[in-house]
């Protein structure tokens, strides 16, 4: 014998599988795909496998897999099913083997765009200033990136003084707000919020559009009835929710709390109609009008339906802990109607037909404080033989058409006894085939009066098949139709606490066992291999009830394959050498006592290879070329390259409007594809800003595979958040002393200093990455780390007004008492590369991420260089994130000096001004540095400093030609 050993392997639709810093595997999958985890076990006797899960929704429990099954398969996985999955293998020898894997479900919902308006008076003027907030919210994993558009034009805060884009605090989901300040005529337009998770798991971007006009307004509604409506059973109810204001026209919806709308409910536009209401239809009905402007308009109606459900209870002397009627002890009779409102119910008690009045031996309680609200009780004190009688409780409803209700209770020494609950012999376990009908029986075999039986699931999180927590059966027989496997489990039967003795409830359990044929994987699989190679077909039993298999048979093209009887406790396998004569359809039929299921394999020795699989996470695939052209770095992997004849190359087609622009063979030059290894090809001579369809097909010596296609798009706006290990094509400079480090919250050293460095990336998510310099030992003061951007190959192209400008923006984090310096340089490639200082910051800058941006006008191919310089101590970590290099000028420069145009000048606040000198406008820089205001102009070769004593003065600056 040997102890159990386990290992988790994966298949299915995984986007990525990696190890985190805790040496735990992380399985990334798109919502809706199929999760397949297999627990490979070793040991003798063969271990039993059980899967369990944590870190997910408590209601998303799954049952133990088959005793012989090692595969966990979840079809259409949902976000709440993410979490940590454990595989436990135990064979009773030694300690059980346990392995875990974390499943991360990726998703992106359609964003929700709402509009909010504020109007404020401007004192001293005769106009009103209207500000509009467009709030875009989305739920996603990983965190989404937002893009705002006005019409088809991208909105950039740095290029439009009339807008602000920011993230609000304390909001659910991920939210970006577009603020339109002091509305302008051009602001009345179509606005699109586009969200992206950067194509992870091939999840496409999603967007929502809203048209803003001067008539845009929030919804308003009014109801046709009062807030509370009381009706009798059987009446029809009609409620109209009228929309009185709102543009765009609001959409009206009706809902109910608790529970959904009744099945008989009809919604006709703004009107809700309830036919022949019953007490079950009572509740709060909510009318909601939504047009995504302002807050939704809501109105509620409390519908009260008078009830006719009268119940009684017999309570023996509770002080004596008695369960029977005894002379000389107290007895309480209780009567209750589930009526609303309770204060409209009138109770009257009778003894042998005569009204009962309060006396020393009979005490009437209109509302018994020891019972449910609205319960009337009659207490019999120190019971005598004269008190043995028939007692009647009558309930009437003033002002209602509901008839009077009456219940009679016979009190005698032989008419009241405790109930005895019993499950018939053989009824403790009820087995039924899936799709059939079942009857669970739990009978009151003795006792007077006999109460009804309440059924529920023993698992408190599970509801009954009807969707309710409990089901009442007068005769104790629970009838289930069209039984499914999710109904399987233990059911509890209990005596009801009403219409009988009010004593300790009797209970029992019945187990429902739902039987179904084996569930197999795969249902169908295309298997390709080279001829004369060994092929293994494996048909895995995912679940089966009963778990014991009765037969396993293999067929080829419908003919039975004679072979030794396989071990019914092992995974069915068929191994054979593939030859031209045994190609075809193979079927594995697996049976239990309920039925038979089959795995089908289409096996071929054809030389046609599998399809190529495009890779969508290439960092910065676009390169700008001269002549208004660009190139695209296309990457892909090959599925099962060794399964067929050797792949020698690929056919690539580039098409525009279904017309071939390029058809070429990519020669692999004798190097065969490897499974999981990326291959690349640069598609050149693409026109800015057009998009193209690219088709790719593998080639073998004898055939060509099927084409797969994708769309490649030109994009100038690349924000690098360093989420990919390739860091968007950035690279470390080999001439520096140490390197920048890629990190996120989850990979931080738990012993790091809390007084320096960011806690999360700029977006505030624990999973988001950033780049930083580590100031701890062995770093010393003055050590430098240089990070280089990808090369922008613009040659020396010029626009109609000269060189083409680029806007460089990024976020920086400089927190700590030992912070050194962060410099940003423009490096232009030429005969000798030159670094030109564009921006700098030194010292502690606060605990938050801050944004910086500036313009560059390079004369040729260029890179942006980030230089981090270590300060005087270890509390000097400097970080950067979300670096963007975009064609076009940065319009707003209120945080960063445009030092590239006026020399190496760094100030806390800088603006450009034009000086009117010698009848010409000359550019200069107006800036604030500490306590000094200065004017600087390279062309005039002059600089003037003006003291600034922490106050703002209004003054004119006059330059004479002689100064």
PDB file of N, CA and C in Angstrom, residues 233 279 305-311 336-339 397 402-405:
ATOM      1  N   UNK A 233     -60.139  39.538  -0.949  1.00  0.00           N
ATOM      2  CA  UNK A 233     -59.744  38.501  -1.909  1.00  0.00           C
ATOM      3  C   UNK A 233     -60.740  38.405  -3.054  1.00  0.00           C
ATOM      4  N   UNK A 279     -54.477  36.515  -0.914  1.00  0.00           N
ATOM      5  CA  UNK A 279     -53.541  37.000   0.119  1.00  0.00           C
ATOM      6  C   UNK A 279     -52.074  36.857  -0.289  1.00  0.00           C
ATOM      7  N   UNK A 305     -54.192  42.598   1.230  1.00  0.00           N
ATOM      8  CA  UNK A 305     -55.302  41.709   0.867  1.00  0.00           C
ATOM      9  C   UNK A 305     -55.777  41.011   2.139  1.00  0.00           C
ATOM     10  N   UNK A 306     -57.047  41.188   2.461  1.00  0.00           N
ATOM     11  CA  UNK A 306     -57.589  40.554   3.650  1.00  0.00           C
ATOM     12  C   UNK A 306     -57.551  39.038   3.498  1.00  0.00           C
ATOM     13  N   UNK A 307     -57.178  38.344   4.595  1.00  0.00           N
ATOM     14  CA  UNK A 307     -56.949  36.906   4.531  1.00  0.00           C
ATOM     15  C   UNK A 307     -58.106  36.143   5.127  1.00  0.00           C
ATOM     16  N   UNK A 308     -58.220  34.845   4.770  1.00  0.00           N
ATOM     17  CA  UNK A 308     -59.238  33.977   5.360  1.00  0.00           C
ATOM     18  C   UNK A 308     -58.621  32.689   5.883  1.00  0.00           C
ATOM     19  N   UNK A 309     -57.358  32.752   6.306  1.00  0.00           N
ATOM     20  CA  UNK A 309     -56.657  31.574   6.814  1.00  0.00           C
ATOM     21  C   UNK A 309     -56.681  31.610   8.335  1.00  0.00           C
ATOM     22  N   UNK A 310     -57.566  30.791   8.941  1.00  0.00           N
ATOM     23  CA  UNK A 310     -57.738  30.775  10.387  1.00  0.00           C
ATOM     24  C   UNK A 310     -57.098  29.511  10.946  1.00  0.00           C
ATOM     25  N   UNK A 311     -56.211  29.668  11.935  1.00  0.00           N
ATOM     26  CA  UNK A 311     -55.531  28.526  12.554  1.00  0.00           C
ATOM     27  C   UNK A 311     -55.724  28.584  14.061  1.00  0.00           C
ATOM     28  N   UNK A 336     -55.808  32.489  15.429  1.00  0.00           N
ATOM     29  CA  UNK A 336     -55.071  33.512  14.675  1.00  0.00           C
ATOM     30  C   UNK A 336     -55.525  33.525  13.224  1.00  0.00           C
ATOM     31  N   UNK A 337     -55.672  34.724  12.676  1.00  0.00           N
ATOM     32  CA  UNK A 337     -55.974  34.926  11.251  1.00  0.00           C
ATOM     33  C   UNK A 337     -54.824  35.714  10.637  1.00  0.00           C
ATOM     34  N   UNK A 338     -54.304  35.218   9.504  1.00  0.00           N
ATOM     35  CA  UNK A 338     -53.251  35.961   8.792  1.00  0.00           C
ATOM     36  C   UNK A 338     -53.884  37.105   8.020  1.00  0.00           C
ATOM     37  N   UNK A 339     -54.446  38.055   8.740  1.00  0.00           N
ATOM     38  CA  UNK A 339     -55.183  39.156   8.121  1.00  0.00           C
ATOM     39  C   UNK A 339     -54.381  40.443   8.196  1.00  0.00           C
ATOM     40  N   UNK A 397     -64.592  40.528  10.082  1.00  0.00           N
ATOM     41  CA  UNK A 397     -63.840  41.648   9.519  1.00  0.00           C
ATOM     42  C   UNK A 397     -64.806  42.792   9.264  1.00  0.00           C
ATOM     43  N   UNK A 402     -65.510  39.890   3.317  1.00  0.00           N
ATOM     44  CA  UNK A 402     -65.010  38.576   3.694  1.00  0.00           C
ATOM     45  C   UNK A 402     -65.925  37.992   4.770  1.00  0.00           C
ATOM     46  N   UNK A 403     -66.354  36.748   4.534  1.00  0.00           N
ATOM     47  CA  UNK A 403     -67.274  36.126   5.477  1.00  0.00           C
ATOM     48  C   UNK A 403     -66.568  35.812   6.799  1.00  0.00           C
ATOM     49  N   UNK A 404     -67.389  35.578   7.830  1.00  0.00           N
ATOM     50  CA  UNK A 404     -66.844  35.222   9.131  1.00  0.00           C
ATOM     51  C   UNK A 404     -66.170  33.857   9.074  1.00  0.00           C
ATOM     52  N   UNK A 405     -65.103  33.708   9.854  1.00  0.00           N
ATOM     53  CA  UNK A 405     -64.360  32.448   9.910  1.00  0.00           C
ATOM     54  C   UNK A 405     -64.537  31.837  11.287  1.00  0.00           C
TER      55      UNK A 405
END
